[in-house]
Short mmCIF file of C-alpha atoms in Angstrom, two decimals:
data_model
loop_
_atom_site.label_atom_id
_atom_site.label_comp_id
_atom_site.label_asym_id
_atom_site.label_seq_id
_atom_site.Cartn_x
_atom_site.Cartn_y
_atom_site.Cartn_z
CA MET T 713 -88.78 17.27 -61.82
CA ASN T 714 -86.59 14.39 -60.64
CA THR T 715 -87.65 12.73 -57.39
CA PRO T 716 -84.94 13.04 -54.73
CA LEU T 717 -83.16 9.82 -53.89
CA PRO T 718 -83.83 8.33 -50.46
CA THR T 719 -81.17 9.35 -47.96
CA LEU T 720 -79.07 6.71 -46.21
CA LEU T 721 -76.93 8.03 -43.39
CA VAL T 722 -73.82 5.94 -42.70
CA THR T 723 -71.74 6.51 -39.59
CA GLN T 724 -68.37 7.91 -40.60
CA ALA T 725 -66.19 4.96 -39.59
CA GLU T 726 -68.38 2.53 -41.54
CA PHE T 727 -68.58 4.87 -44.54
CA ASP T 728 -64.78 5.12 -44.62
CA LYS T 729 -64.41 1.34 -44.54
CA ALA T 730 -66.21 0.93 -47.87
CA ALA T 731 -66.57 4.40 -49.41
CA PRO T 732 -66.42 3.14 -53.03
CA VAL T 733 -69.47 0.95 -52.40
CA PHE T 734 -71.49 3.68 -50.71
CA THR T 735 -70.62 6.35 -53.28
CA SER T 736 -71.48 4.17 -56.28
CA VAL T 737 -75.07 3.25 -55.33
CA PRO T 738 -77.37 4.61 -58.07
CA ASP T 739 -80.67 4.61 -56.18
CA LEU T 740 -79.63 5.96 -52.76
CA ASP T 741 -78.12 9.19 -51.49
CA CYS T 742 -75.50 7.73 -49.11
CA ARG T 743 -73.96 10.29 -46.79
CA PRO T 744 -71.36 9.93 -44.02
CA ALA T 745 -72.61 10.93 -40.59
CA PRO T 746 -71.19 11.29 -37.07
CA SER T 747 -71.60 8.30 -34.78
CA ASP T 748 -72.40 10.37 -31.69
CA GLU T 749 -76.06 9.63 -30.94
CA ALA T 750 -77.26 13.18 -30.29
CA THR T 751 -75.54 14.56 -33.39
CA LEU T 752 -76.71 11.67 -35.55
CA ALA T 753 -80.28 12.06 -34.32
CA ALA T 754 -80.20 15.76 -35.17
CA LEU T 755 -78.96 14.96 -38.68
CA VAL T 756 -81.75 12.41 -39.13
CA ARG T 757 -84.27 15.13 -38.38
CA GLU T 758 -82.51 17.67 -40.57
CA THR T 759 -82.41 15.38 -43.61
CA GLY T 760 -85.69 13.55 -43.06
CA CYS T 761 -83.72 10.31 -43.20
CA ARG T 762 -85.51 7.01 -42.53
CA ALA T 763 -82.54 4.63 -42.65
CA VAL T 764 -79.14 4.61 -40.97
CA VAL T 765 -76.13 2.32 -41.06
CA LEU T 766 -74.49 1.90 -37.66
CA GLY T 767 -71.27 0.48 -36.26
CA VAL T 768 -70.54 -0.84 -32.78
CA ALA T 769 -71.21 2.38 -30.85
CA PRO T 770 -74.15 2.07 -28.43
CA TYR T 771 -77.43 3.83 -29.20
CA ARG T 772 -79.94 4.23 -26.42
CA GLN T 773 -82.87 6.54 -27.22
CA ALA T 774 -82.44 9.79 -29.15
CA LEU T 775 -81.68 8.12 -32.50
CA TYR T 776 -84.77 5.92 -32.28
CA ASP T 777 -86.96 8.90 -31.42
CA ALA T 778 -85.66 10.81 -34.45
CA LEU T 779 -86.13 7.89 -36.86
CA ALA T 780 -89.65 7.25 -35.58
CA ASP T 781 -90.54 10.91 -36.15
CA GLN T 782 -89.45 10.62 -39.79
CA ALA T 783 -91.29 7.34 -40.45
CA ASP T 784 -94.50 9.03 -41.65
CA GLY T 785 -96.36 5.74 -41.63
CA GLN T 786 -93.74 4.06 -43.83
CA GLY T 787 -91.35 2.85 -41.14
CA SER T 788 -87.69 3.49 -40.46
CA LEU T 789 -84.69 1.18 -40.67
CA LEU T 790 -81.64 0.48 -38.51
CA ILE T 791 -78.85 -1.36 -40.35
CA ARG T 792 -76.08 -2.86 -38.26
CA PHE T 793 -72.83 -2.88 -40.27
CA GLY T 794 -71.79 -6.33 -39.11
CA PHE T 795 -73.57 -9.09 -37.28
CA GLY T 796 -73.78 -8.49 -33.52
CA THR T 797 -76.56 -6.15 -32.39
CA ASP T 798 -75.86 -5.85 -28.65
CA SER T 799 -75.23 -2.10 -29.08
CA ILE T 800 -78.88 -1.59 -30.07
CA ASN T 801 -81.54 -0.83 -27.44
CA LYS T 802 -83.90 -3.38 -28.93
CA SER T 803 -86.82 -2.91 -26.57
CA TYR T 804 -86.87 0.85 -27.12
CA ALA T 805 -86.43 0.48 -30.88
CA ALA T 806 -89.36 -1.93 -30.88
CA SER T 807 -91.49 0.54 -28.95
CA LYS T 808 -90.82 3.06 -31.72
CA GLY T 809 -91.85 0.65 -34.47
CA LEU T 810 -88.40 0.48 -36.06
CA THR T 811 -86.99 -2.36 -38.15
CA LEU T 812 -83.51 -3.72 -37.38
CA VAL T 813 -81.38 -5.69 -39.83
CA ASN T 814 -77.77 -6.80 -39.90
CA THR T 815 -75.41 -7.73 -42.73
CA PRO T 816 -75.03 -11.53 -42.58
CA VAL T 817 -72.26 -11.85 -45.15
CA ASP T 818 -68.95 -13.67 -44.80
CA ILE T 819 -67.15 -11.97 -41.95
CA GLN T 820 -66.05 -15.28 -40.48
CA THR T 821 -63.01 -15.47 -42.74
CA SER T 822 -61.68 -12.14 -41.50
CA VAL T 823 -62.46 -12.87 -37.83
CA ALA T 824 -61.01 -16.37 -38.02
CA GLU T 825 -57.80 -15.13 -39.63
CA LEU T 826 -57.36 -12.43 -36.98
CA THR T 827 -57.92 -15.06 -34.29
CA LEU T 828 -55.04 -17.12 -35.66
CA PHE T 829 -52.82 -14.05 -35.93
CA LEU T 830 -53.58 -13.17 -32.30
CA VAL T 831 -52.75 -16.71 -31.20
CA GLY T 832 -49.47 -16.49 -33.07
CA ALA T 833 -48.67 -13.06 -31.68
CA VAL T 834 -49.13 -14.34 -28.12
CA MET T 835 -47.28 -17.63 -28.52
CA ARG T 836 -44.31 -16.15 -30.40
CA ARG T 837 -44.18 -12.90 -28.35
CA ILE T 838 -44.46 -10.81 -31.51
CA THR T 839 -45.36 -7.53 -29.80
CA GLN T 840 -42.55 -7.90 -27.29
CA LEU T 841 -39.99 -8.72 -29.98
CA ASP T 842 -41.15 -5.78 -32.09
CA ALA T 843 -40.91 -3.42 -29.11
CA THR T 844 -37.39 -4.66 -28.34
CA ILE T 845 -36.09 -3.74 -31.77
CA ARG T 846 -37.95 -0.42 -31.84
CA GLY T 847 -36.30 0.35 -28.50
CA GLY T 848 -32.83 -0.21 -29.94
CA GLY T 849 -32.32 -3.72 -28.59
CA PHE T 850 -32.03 -7.13 -30.18
CA GLN T 851 -32.73 -9.50 -27.29
CA ALA T 852 -34.72 -12.58 -28.29
CA VAL T 853 -37.63 -13.78 -26.18
CA GLY T 854 -38.48 -17.45 -26.50
CA GLY T 855 -41.93 -18.53 -27.62
CA HIS T 856 -43.88 -21.74 -28.18
CA GLU T 857 -44.96 -23.81 -31.16
CA LEU T 858 -48.62 -24.02 -32.08
CA HIS T 859 -48.20 -27.39 -33.78
CA GLY T 860 -49.80 -30.27 -31.94
CA ARG T 861 -51.61 -28.18 -29.32
CA LYS T 862 -55.20 -28.66 -28.23
CA ALA T 863 -57.68 -25.80 -28.66
CA LEU T 864 -61.02 -25.27 -26.96
CA ILE T 865 -63.40 -23.22 -29.06
CA ILE T 866 -66.20 -21.67 -27.03
CA GLY T 867 -68.97 -21.07 -29.56
CA GLY T 868 -69.38 -23.60 -32.33
CA GLY T 869 -70.83 -21.33 -35.00
CA ARG T 870 -69.46 -20.49 -38.42
CA ILE T 871 -66.53 -18.46 -37.09
CA GLY T 872 -65.58 -21.09 -34.53
CA LEU T 873 -65.67 -23.85 -37.14
CA LYS T 874 -63.57 -21.84 -39.56
CA VAL T 875 -60.99 -21.29 -36.81
CA ALA T 876 -61.06 -25.01 -36.06
CA ARG T 877 -60.47 -25.90 -39.70
CA MET T 878 -57.54 -23.48 -39.99
CA LEU T 879 -55.95 -24.69 -36.76
CA HIS T 880 -56.35 -28.38 -37.56
CA LEU T 881 -55.38 -28.43 -41.22
CA GLY T 882 -52.72 -25.75 -40.91
CA PHE T 883 -51.11 -26.59 -37.55
CA ASP T 884 -52.26 -30.11 -36.63
CA VAL T 885 -54.21 -28.77 -33.65
CA ASP T 886 -56.92 -30.98 -32.14
CA VAL T 887 -60.13 -29.18 -31.21
CA LEU T 888 -62.63 -29.29 -28.38
CA VAL T 889 -65.92 -27.43 -28.84
CA HIS T 890 -68.27 -26.05 -26.23
CA ASP T 891 -71.74 -24.75 -27.06
CA VAL T 892 -75.13 -24.72 -25.35
CA ALA T 893 -76.98 -26.96 -27.82
CA SER T 894 -76.94 -30.72 -27.57
CA GLU T 895 -74.27 -32.36 -29.70
CA ASP T 896 -76.81 -33.75 -32.17
CA GLU T 897 -78.47 -30.34 -32.55
CA TRP T 898 -75.08 -28.70 -33.03
CA VAL T 899 -73.99 -31.17 -35.72
CA VAL T 900 -77.24 -30.59 -37.62
CA ARG T 901 -76.69 -26.83 -37.35
CA THR T 902 -73.21 -27.12 -38.86
CA GLY T 903 -74.55 -28.90 -41.93
CA GLU T 904 -71.72 -31.44 -41.64
CA THR T 905 -71.35 -34.99 -40.36
CA HIS T 906 -69.47 -36.10 -37.26
CA GLU T 907 -66.84 -37.67 -39.52
CA THR T 908 -66.36 -34.53 -41.61
CA LEU T 909 -66.06 -32.41 -38.48
CA ARG T 910 -63.41 -34.78 -37.16
CA ILE T 911 -61.38 -34.99 -40.34
CA CYS T 912 -61.62 -31.41 -41.62
CA CYS T 913 -61.91 -29.47 -38.35
CA GLY T 914 -60.13 -31.78 -35.93
CA ILE T 915 -63.12 -31.96 -33.60
CA GLU T 916 -62.04 -34.41 -30.91
CA ARG T 917 -64.87 -33.78 -28.48
CA TYR T 918 -67.99 -31.65 -28.07
CA SER T 919 -69.54 -30.84 -24.71
CA GLN T 920 -72.13 -28.60 -23.14
CA ASP T 921 -70.03 -28.76 -19.95
CA LEU T 922 -67.53 -25.92 -20.27
CA ASP T 923 -65.88 -26.62 -16.92
CA ALA T 924 -65.02 -30.17 -18.00
CA LEU T 925 -63.22 -28.96 -21.13
CA LEU T 926 -61.26 -25.98 -19.77
CA PRO T 927 -58.48 -27.97 -18.00
CA GLU T 928 -57.70 -29.94 -21.18
CA ALA T 929 -56.97 -27.02 -23.51
CA ASP T 930 -53.71 -25.28 -24.38
CA LEU T 931 -55.68 -22.57 -26.20
CA VAL T 932 -59.11 -21.22 -25.27
CA LEU T 933 -60.74 -19.23 -28.06
CA ILE T 934 -63.98 -17.31 -27.56
CA HIS T 935 -66.41 -16.83 -30.45
CA LEU T 936 -69.71 -15.93 -28.80
CA PRO T 937 -72.18 -13.04 -28.88
CA LEU T 938 -72.83 -11.10 -25.68
CA THR T 939 -76.10 -12.25 -24.13
CA PRO T 940 -77.40 -12.56 -20.56
CA GLY T 941 -76.15 -16.15 -20.70
CA THR T 942 -72.62 -15.28 -21.81
CA GLN T 943 -72.12 -12.15 -19.69
CA GLY T 944 -69.21 -12.87 -17.34
CA LEU T 945 -68.89 -16.44 -18.64
CA ILE T 946 -65.13 -16.48 -18.08
CA GLY T 947 -64.46 -15.20 -14.57
CA ALA T 948 -61.85 -15.91 -11.93
CA GLU T 949 -63.06 -19.46 -11.23
CA ARG T 950 -63.00 -20.54 -14.86
CA LEU T 951 -59.67 -18.85 -15.51
CA ALA T 952 -58.30 -20.86 -12.57
CA ARG T 953 -59.66 -24.05 -14.18
CA MET T 954 -57.64 -23.40 -17.33
CA LYS T 955 -54.39 -25.31 -17.71
CA ARG T 956 -51.39 -23.47 -16.27
CA GLY T 957 -49.43 -21.93 -19.15
CA SER T 958 -52.42 -21.88 -21.51
CA VAL T 959 -53.52 -19.00 -23.75
CA LEU T 960 -56.87 -17.19 -23.95
CA VAL T 961 -58.07 -15.27 -27.03
CA ASN T 962 -61.38 -13.36 -27.08
CA ALA T 963 -62.61 -12.42 -30.54
CA GLY T 964 -66.26 -12.59 -29.49
CA ARG T 965 -67.54 -9.73 -27.36
CA GLY T 966 -66.37 -7.69 -24.40
CA GLY T 967 -68.18 -8.58 -21.21
CA ILE T 968 -67.76 -12.32 -21.71
CA VAL T 969 -64.40 -12.22 -19.90
CA ASP T 970 -63.88 -10.64 -16.48
CA GLU T 971 -61.03 -8.28 -17.40
CA ALA T 972 -59.80 -7.75 -13.83
CA ALA T 973 -59.66 -11.51 -13.27
CA LEU T 974 -57.85 -11.91 -16.58
CA TYR T 975 -55.26 -9.36 -15.43
CA ASP T 976 -54.67 -11.39 -12.28
CA ALA T 977 -54.33 -14.66 -14.20
CA LEU T 978 -51.75 -13.10 -16.52
CA ALA T 979 -49.82 -11.21 -13.86
CA SER T 980 -49.55 -14.33 -11.69
CA GLY T 981 -48.24 -16.41 -14.57
CA HIS T 982 -51.16 -18.85 -14.47
CA LEU T 983 -51.88 -17.96 -18.10
CA ASP T 984 -48.92 -17.76 -20.44
CA GLY T 985 -50.61 -15.03 -22.45
CA ALA T 986 -53.85 -13.64 -23.79
CA ALA T 987 -55.23 -11.52 -26.57
CA SER T 988 -58.47 -9.64 -26.98
CA ASP T 989 -60.10 -7.80 -29.84
CA VAL T 990 -63.09 -6.78 -27.71
CA PHE T 991 -63.57 -5.10 -24.36
CA VAL T 992 -66.21 -4.30 -21.77
CA THR T 993 -65.75 -0.58 -22.50
CA GLU T 994 -64.75 0.51 -26.01
CA PRO T 995 -62.50 2.41 -26.43
CA TYR T 996 -60.75 0.37 -23.76
CA VAL T 997 -60.82 1.58 -20.18
CA PRO T 998 -59.50 -0.71 -17.42
CA ALA T 999 -62.32 -2.35 -15.47
CA VAL T 1000 -60.25 -1.72 -12.33
CA PRO T 1001 -57.82 1.25 -12.48
CA ASP T 1002 -54.79 -0.65 -11.16
CA LYS T 1003 -55.42 -3.67 -13.41
CA ASP T 1004 -54.68 -2.18 -16.81
CA LEU T 1005 -54.24 -4.92 -19.42
CA ARG T 1006 -52.17 -2.56 -21.55
CA LEU T 1007 -49.34 -2.74 -19.02
CA LEU T 1008 -48.88 -6.51 -19.30
CA PRO T 1009 -46.24 -7.71 -21.79
CA ASN T 1010 -48.05 -11.04 -22.27
CA MET T 1011 -51.31 -9.34 -23.36
CA VAL T 1012 -52.03 -8.47 -27.01
CA LEU T 1013 -54.82 -5.99 -27.72
CA THR T 1014 -56.55 -4.96 -30.95
CA PRO T 1015 -59.39 -2.40 -31.26
CA HIS T 1016 -62.45 -4.49 -32.27
CA SER T 1017 -60.96 -5.21 -35.68
CA GLY T 1018 -62.07 -8.78 -36.33
CA SER T 1019 -64.14 -8.08 -39.44
CA ASN T 1020 -62.26 -4.94 -40.45
CA THR T 1021 -60.72 -6.04 -43.74
CA ALA T 1022 -61.26 -4.43 -47.12
CA GLU T 1023 -62.94 -7.59 -48.37
CA ALA T 1024 -65.36 -8.06 -45.49
CA ASN T 1025 -66.16 -4.35 -45.37
CA ALA T 1026 -67.08 -4.34 -49.05
CA ARG T 1027 -69.39 -7.32 -48.52
CA MET T 1028 -71.06 -5.71 -45.50
CA ALA T 1029 -71.52 -2.38 -47.31
CA ALA T 1030 -73.05 -4.12 -50.32
CA SER T 1031 -75.48 -5.94 -48.02
CA ALA T 1032 -76.36 -2.70 -46.22
CA VAL T 1033 -77.18 -0.73 -49.37
CA ARG T 1034 -79.02 -3.68 -50.92
CA GLN T 1035 -81.28 -3.94 -47.89
CA ALA T 1036 -81.77 -0.17 -47.69
CA ALA T 1037 -82.83 -0.08 -51.34
CA ALA T 1038 -85.21 -3.00 -50.74
CA PHE T 1039 -86.70 -1.23 -47.72
CA PHE T 1040 -87.37 1.97 -49.64
CA ALA T 1041 -88.86 -0.06 -52.52
CA GLY T 1042 -91.19 -1.86 -50.12
CA ASP T 1043 -89.51 -5.24 -50.67
CA ASN T 1044 -89.38 -6.05 -46.99
CA HIS T 1045 -89.13 -9.78 -47.64
CA LEU T 1046 -85.54 -9.15 -48.75
CA LEU T 1047 -84.53 -7.78 -45.35
CA HIS T 1048 -82.46 -9.83 -42.92
CA ARG T 1049 -84.45 -8.88 -39.84
CA VAL T 1050 -83.10 -9.12 -36.32
CA PRO T 1051 -85.85 -9.71 -33.72
CA LEU T 1052 -86.31 -6.69 -31.48
CA THR T 1053 -86.52 -8.70 -28.28
CA SER T 1054 -84.39 -8.25 -25.18
#
């Protein structure tokens, strides 16, 4: 009798993003599953599943209880389809003895490209122009050139550096970088030299002092995870420090920007425009009912789509199934573990 293949439940949205990868795995039984926590937990129990692939939806308790009950002394696995793991209740997962991994493949290309497209959409009023024609009009709205501007990148990791390279080499944009590490530590982390960072990425200045950099930038681009240290990082005071007529783009995480304060900065004309791919509440709900970002013509919104390209999705799916197979084979050294600490 053939031994049944290990079951890997994949939340439906993630399964649909890379179905050919999930359906072609020879040593796993990959099945789409609902993302709702209670329903997913029930399916884990029904199938005896010990590994699940999850998207950005938050999971608080029931899923971890169900996976722990199926572990049978062999452990259970949470696989985050992507990189950020702020939707995982890490302390509770740890208490249940679960293992958490992510898929650390190249998503920076997709996120960086979307960042540039969002910048362009804001500066050239693309959504407004599109809406004008769809409404039967043909009235032009003037925009601004990107060439020669100065960008502040908040978060000097791989995505931020890729954005810097694209902006500098493609549009002659000079770049400021803010991060929490010392400059020497940051340069070592990049694997580059100061000279390479200047020539290839246009890095004009690096500083741990965010407030000193904000008034200098025409563009402020956020590429950070959500942590206790970044929660509410850009509030009313820092928005006020930004140059009048500047542009803010958040492709990091919701919660980093105070959305009500952003509404005020846009509505008052202090900021020329903004774009966000991420929100405090997803799907988006206004933080304050009468400050709905969707009503502002100078705000561009996308639904957490930074890494959602066919190419990045295929890479993430391949990483997910490779790690699931390694887990079931007992090759835990092949897992890209995420520490289960708060």
